[in-house]
Short mmCIF file of C-alpha atoms in Angstrom, two decimals:
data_model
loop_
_atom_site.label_atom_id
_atom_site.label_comp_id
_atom_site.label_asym_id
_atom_site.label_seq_id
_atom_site.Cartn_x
_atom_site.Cartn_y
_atom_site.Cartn_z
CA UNK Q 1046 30.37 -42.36 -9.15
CA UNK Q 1047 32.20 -39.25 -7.17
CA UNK Q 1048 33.90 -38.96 -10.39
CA UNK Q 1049 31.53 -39.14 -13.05
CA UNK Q 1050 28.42 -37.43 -11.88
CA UNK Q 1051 28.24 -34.02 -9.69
CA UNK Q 1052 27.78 -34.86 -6.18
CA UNK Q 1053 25.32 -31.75 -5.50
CA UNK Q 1054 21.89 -32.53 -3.33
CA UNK Q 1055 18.98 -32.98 -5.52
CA UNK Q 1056 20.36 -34.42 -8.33
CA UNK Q 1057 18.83 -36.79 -10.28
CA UNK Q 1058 19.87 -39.10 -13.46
CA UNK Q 1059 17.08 -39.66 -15.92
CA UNK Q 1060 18.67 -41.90 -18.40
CA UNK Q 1061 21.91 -44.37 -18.69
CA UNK Q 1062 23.58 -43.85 -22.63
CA UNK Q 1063 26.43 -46.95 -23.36
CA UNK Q 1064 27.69 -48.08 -26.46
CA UNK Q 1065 30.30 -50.85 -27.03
CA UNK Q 1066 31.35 -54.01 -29.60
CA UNK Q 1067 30.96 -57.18 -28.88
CA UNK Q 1068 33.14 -59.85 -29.83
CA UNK Q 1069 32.25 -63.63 -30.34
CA UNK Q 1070 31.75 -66.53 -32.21
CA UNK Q 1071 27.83 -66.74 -33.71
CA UNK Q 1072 27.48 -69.88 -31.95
CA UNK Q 1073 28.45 -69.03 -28.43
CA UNK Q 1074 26.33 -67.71 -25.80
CA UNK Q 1075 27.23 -64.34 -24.25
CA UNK Q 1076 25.33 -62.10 -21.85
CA UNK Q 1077 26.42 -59.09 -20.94
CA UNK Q 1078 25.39 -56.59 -18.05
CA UNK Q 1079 25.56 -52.96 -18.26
CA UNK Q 1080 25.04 -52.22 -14.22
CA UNK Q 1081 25.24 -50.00 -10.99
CA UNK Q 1082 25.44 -50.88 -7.31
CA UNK Q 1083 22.87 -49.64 -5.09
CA UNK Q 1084 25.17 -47.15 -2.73
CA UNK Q 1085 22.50 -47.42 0.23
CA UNK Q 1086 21.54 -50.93 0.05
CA UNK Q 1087 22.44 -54.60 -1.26
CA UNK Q 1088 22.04 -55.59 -5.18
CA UNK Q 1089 21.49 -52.95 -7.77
CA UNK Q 1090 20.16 -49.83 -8.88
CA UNK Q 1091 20.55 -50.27 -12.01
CA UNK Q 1092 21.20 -53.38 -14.36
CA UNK Q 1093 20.50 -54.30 -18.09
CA UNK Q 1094 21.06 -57.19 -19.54
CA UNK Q 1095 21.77 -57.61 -23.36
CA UNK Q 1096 21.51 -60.96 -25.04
CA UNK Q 1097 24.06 -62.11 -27.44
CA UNK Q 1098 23.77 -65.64 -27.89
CA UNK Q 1099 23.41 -67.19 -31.23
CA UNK Q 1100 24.34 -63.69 -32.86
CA UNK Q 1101 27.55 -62.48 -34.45
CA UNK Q 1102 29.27 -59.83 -32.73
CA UNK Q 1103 28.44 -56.34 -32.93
CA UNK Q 1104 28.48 -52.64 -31.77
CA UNK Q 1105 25.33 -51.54 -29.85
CA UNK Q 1106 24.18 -47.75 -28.85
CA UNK Q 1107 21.90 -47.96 -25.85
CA UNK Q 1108 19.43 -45.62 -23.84
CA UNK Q 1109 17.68 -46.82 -21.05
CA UNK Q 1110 15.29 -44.39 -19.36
CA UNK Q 1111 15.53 -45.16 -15.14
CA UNK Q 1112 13.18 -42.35 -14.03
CA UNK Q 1113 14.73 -39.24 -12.22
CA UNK Q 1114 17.02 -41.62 -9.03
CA UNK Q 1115 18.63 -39.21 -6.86
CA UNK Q 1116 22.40 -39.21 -6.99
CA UNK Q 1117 22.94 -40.36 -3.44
CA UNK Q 1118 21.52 -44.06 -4.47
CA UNK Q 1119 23.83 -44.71 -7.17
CA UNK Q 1120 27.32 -47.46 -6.61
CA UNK Q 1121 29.68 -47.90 -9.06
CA UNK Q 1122 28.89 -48.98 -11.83
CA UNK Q 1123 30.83 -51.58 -14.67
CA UNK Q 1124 30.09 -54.00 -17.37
CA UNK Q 1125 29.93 -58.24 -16.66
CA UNK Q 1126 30.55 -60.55 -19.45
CA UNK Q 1127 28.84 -63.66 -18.92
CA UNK Q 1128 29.59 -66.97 -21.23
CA UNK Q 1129 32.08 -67.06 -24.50
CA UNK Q 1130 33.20 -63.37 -25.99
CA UNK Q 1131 33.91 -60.43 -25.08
CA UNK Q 1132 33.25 -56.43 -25.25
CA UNK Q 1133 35.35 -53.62 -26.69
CA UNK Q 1134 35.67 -49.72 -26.17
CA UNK Q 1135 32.66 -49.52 -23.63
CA UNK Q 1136 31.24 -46.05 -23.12
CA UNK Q 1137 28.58 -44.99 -20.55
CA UNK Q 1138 27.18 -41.74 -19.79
CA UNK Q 1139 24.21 -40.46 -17.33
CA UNK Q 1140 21.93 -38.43 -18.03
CA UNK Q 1141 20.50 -36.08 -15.21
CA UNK Q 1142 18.72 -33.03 -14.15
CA UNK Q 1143 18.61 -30.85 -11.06
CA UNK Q 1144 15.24 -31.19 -8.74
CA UNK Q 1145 14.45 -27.37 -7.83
CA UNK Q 1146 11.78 -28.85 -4.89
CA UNK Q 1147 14.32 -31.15 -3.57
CA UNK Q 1148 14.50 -28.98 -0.08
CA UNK Q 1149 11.07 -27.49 -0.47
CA UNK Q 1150 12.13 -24.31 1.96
CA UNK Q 1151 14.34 -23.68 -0.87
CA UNK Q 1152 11.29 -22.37 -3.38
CA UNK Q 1153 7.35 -20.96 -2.24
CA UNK Q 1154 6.43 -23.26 -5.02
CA UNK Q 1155 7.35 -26.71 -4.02
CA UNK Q 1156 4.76 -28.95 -2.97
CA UNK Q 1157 5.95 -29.55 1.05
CA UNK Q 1158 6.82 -26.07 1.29
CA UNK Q 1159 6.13 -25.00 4.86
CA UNK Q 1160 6.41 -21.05 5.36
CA UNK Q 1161 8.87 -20.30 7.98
CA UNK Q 1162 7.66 -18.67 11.40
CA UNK Q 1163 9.29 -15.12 11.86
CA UNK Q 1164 11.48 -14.92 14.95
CA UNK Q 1165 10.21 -11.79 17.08
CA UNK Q 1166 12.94 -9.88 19.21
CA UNK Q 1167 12.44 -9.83 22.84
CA UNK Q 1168 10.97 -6.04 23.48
CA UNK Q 1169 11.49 -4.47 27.52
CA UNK Q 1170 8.83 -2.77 28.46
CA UNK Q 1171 10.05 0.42 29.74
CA UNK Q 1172 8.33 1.54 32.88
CA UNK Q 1173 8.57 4.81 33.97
CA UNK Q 1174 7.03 3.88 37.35
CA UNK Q 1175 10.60 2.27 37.80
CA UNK Q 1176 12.89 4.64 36.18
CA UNK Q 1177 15.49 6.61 39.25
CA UNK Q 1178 15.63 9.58 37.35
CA UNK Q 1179 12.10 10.35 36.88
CA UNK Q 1180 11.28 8.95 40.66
CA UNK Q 1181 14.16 12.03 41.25
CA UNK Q 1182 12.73 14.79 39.16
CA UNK Q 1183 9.02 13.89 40.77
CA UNK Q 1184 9.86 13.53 44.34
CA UNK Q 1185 8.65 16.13 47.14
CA UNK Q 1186 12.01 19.29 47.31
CA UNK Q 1187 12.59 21.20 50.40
CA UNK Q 1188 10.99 24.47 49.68
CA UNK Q 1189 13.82 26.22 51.45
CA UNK Q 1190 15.94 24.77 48.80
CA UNK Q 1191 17.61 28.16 46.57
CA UNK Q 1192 17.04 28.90 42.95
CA UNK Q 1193 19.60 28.91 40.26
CA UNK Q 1194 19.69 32.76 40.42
CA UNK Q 1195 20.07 32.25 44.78
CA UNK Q 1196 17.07 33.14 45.57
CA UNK Q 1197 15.19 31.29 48.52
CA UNK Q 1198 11.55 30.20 46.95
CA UNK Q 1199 9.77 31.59 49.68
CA UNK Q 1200 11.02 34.46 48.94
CA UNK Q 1201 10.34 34.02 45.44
CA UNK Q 1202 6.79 33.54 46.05
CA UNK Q 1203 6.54 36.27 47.89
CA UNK Q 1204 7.69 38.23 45.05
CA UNK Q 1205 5.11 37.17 42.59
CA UNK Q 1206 2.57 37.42 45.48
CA UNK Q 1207 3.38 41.83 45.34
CA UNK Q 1208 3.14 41.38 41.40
CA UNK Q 1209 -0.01 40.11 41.45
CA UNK Q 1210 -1.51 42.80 43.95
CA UNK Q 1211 0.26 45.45 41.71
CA UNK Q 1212 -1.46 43.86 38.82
CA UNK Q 1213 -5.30 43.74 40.39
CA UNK Q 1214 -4.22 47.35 41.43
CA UNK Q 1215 -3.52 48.75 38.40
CA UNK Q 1216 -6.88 46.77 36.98
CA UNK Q 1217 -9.06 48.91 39.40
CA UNK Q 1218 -7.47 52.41 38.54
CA UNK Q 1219 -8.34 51.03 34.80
CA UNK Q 1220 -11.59 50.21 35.43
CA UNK Q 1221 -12.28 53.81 37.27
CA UNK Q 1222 -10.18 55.95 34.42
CA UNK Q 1223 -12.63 53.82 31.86
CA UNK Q 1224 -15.46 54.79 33.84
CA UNK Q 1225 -14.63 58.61 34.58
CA UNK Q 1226 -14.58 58.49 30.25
CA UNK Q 1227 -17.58 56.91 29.79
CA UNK Q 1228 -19.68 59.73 32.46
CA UNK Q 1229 -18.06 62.49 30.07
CA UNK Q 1230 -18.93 61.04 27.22
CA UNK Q 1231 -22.55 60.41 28.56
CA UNK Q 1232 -22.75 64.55 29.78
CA UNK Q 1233 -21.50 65.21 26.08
CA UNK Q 1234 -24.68 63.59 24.32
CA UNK Q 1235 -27.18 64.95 26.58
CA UNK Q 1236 -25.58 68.91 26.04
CA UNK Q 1237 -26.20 67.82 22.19
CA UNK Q 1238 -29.71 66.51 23.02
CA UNK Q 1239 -30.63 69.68 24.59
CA UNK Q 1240 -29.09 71.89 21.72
CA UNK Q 1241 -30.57 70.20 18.68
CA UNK Q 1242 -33.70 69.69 19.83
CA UNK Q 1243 -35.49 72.65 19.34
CA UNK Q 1244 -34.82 71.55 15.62
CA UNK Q 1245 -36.18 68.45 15.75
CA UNK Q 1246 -39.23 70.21 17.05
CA UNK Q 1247 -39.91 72.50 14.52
CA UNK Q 1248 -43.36 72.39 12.48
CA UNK Q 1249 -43.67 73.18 8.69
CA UNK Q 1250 -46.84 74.40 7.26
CA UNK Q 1251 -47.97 72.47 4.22
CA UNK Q 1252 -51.68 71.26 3.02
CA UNK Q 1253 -53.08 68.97 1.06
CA UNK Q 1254 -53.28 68.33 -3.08
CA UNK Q 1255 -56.64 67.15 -4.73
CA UNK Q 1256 -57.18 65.29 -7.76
CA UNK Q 1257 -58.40 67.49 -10.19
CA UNK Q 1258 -58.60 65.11 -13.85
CA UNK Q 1259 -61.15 62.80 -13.39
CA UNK Q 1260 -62.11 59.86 -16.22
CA UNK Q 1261 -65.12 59.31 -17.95
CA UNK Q 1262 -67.13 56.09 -16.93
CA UNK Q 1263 -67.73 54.85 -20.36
CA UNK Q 1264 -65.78 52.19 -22.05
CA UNK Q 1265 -63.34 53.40 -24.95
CA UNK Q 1266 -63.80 52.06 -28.08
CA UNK Q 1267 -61.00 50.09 -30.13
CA UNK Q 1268 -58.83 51.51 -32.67
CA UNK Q 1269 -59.83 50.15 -35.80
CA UNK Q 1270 -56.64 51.39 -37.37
CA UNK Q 1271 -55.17 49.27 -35.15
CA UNK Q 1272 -56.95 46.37 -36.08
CA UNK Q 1273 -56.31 46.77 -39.53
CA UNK Q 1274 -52.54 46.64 -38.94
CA UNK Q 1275 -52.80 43.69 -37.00
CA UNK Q 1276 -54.54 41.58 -39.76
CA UNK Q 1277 -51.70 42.83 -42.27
CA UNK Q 1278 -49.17 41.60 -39.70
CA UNK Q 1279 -51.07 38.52 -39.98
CA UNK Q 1280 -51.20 37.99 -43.49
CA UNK Q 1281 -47.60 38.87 -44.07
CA UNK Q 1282 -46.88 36.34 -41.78
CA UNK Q 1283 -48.68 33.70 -42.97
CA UNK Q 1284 -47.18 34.25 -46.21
CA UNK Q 1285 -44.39 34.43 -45.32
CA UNK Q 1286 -44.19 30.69 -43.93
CA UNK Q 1287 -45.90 29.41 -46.74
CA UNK Q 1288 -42.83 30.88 -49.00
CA UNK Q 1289 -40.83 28.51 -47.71
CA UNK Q 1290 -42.62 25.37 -48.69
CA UNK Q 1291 -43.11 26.48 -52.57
#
């Protein structure tokens, strides 16, 4: 079947089309067997059988339906006469289709699919504890080692020892100018104190004002021209929304 079918895993044939004539008296008896050999076992995969006897010869088309059998099970295949006659121009053809699921890893989909397990790279730890070069740069020095610029650090200590007193000194003479300013500026405000205060002192004569208009007690009568132009307002008013229902 190498060369009739493609030999590609997860094939399968659905259906088995033949046609052919067959030749005979009316009389005889004739069987004959369309068939193919079961390629991983004894007997046969497939096999149909048509009966002929006691029927004039004829041509017959043929589709037999064999339910999706994957390619690797089927033989070679041929066509047995058995009894009086004969057949003529014999045709078969297979039908088939391709099983997507046939290796499930091949699709998510497929039934058996089972999702792979990622393969994670072996990671070293890198331990600084352990690494030469930074057990180097950490390790106790000779202080008498030199500088890049050739200096001996003792003497480079020393150095920044005299800096620092020359800084603290020049803090203190800060400190004292800052202070010296602040007692001038002190003497300043008092002088001004002294100078302006004779101002500050000064008295102006003044008195006190009365009320002079004083109220009656009585109560004070309404206007009555008021009144009147109230009631008017009134009037107008009400006529006014009246108006607008007419």
């Amino acid at each position: 079947m190498s060369n009739v079918l493609p030999q590609q895993a997860g094939l399968q044939v659905g259906n088995v089309i033949y046609q052919y004539t067959a030749i005979k008296d009316p009389d005889a008896d004739m069987l004959v067997h369309v068939q193919n050999e079961n390629a991983q076992g004894e007997g046969y995969i497939f096999r149909e059988t048509d009966d002929w006897s006691g029927l004039p010869g004829n041509t017959i088309n043929k589709i037999v339906s064999v339910g999706d059998i994957p390619i690797q099970l089927w033989g070679d295949g041929s066509i047995e006469v058995e009894g009086d006659g004969s057949v003529s121009n014999p045709t078969v053809a297979y039908s088939y289709k391709y099983d997507p699921c046939y290796d499930p890893q091949s699709d998510p989909s497929c039934p058996d699919y089972i999702p792979p397990i990622p393969e994670f790279e072996t990671v070293e730890v890198y331990d600084a504890l352990n690494d030469q070069a930074v057990l180097d740069a950490t390790s106790e020095t000779d202080p008498e080692l030199f500088d890049r610029d050739g200096k001996n650090r003792r003497e480079v200590e020393r150095e920044a020892d005299d800096r620092l007193e020359q800084g603290l000194a020049a803090s203190e003479n800060a400190l004292n100018i800052a202070s010296g300013a602040a007692q001038d500026f002190m003497v300043a405000a008092m002088a001004n104190e002294m100078r302006f205060d004779p101002y500050y002192r000064a008295a102006i004569d003044g008195g006190v004002y009365r009320e002079t208009i004083a109220l009656p007690t009585k109560d004070i009568p309404d206007n009555k021209r008021g009144l009147r132009n109230n009631l008017a307002q009134q009037v107008l008013h009400e006529r006014m929304v009246q108006s607008q229902y007419k």
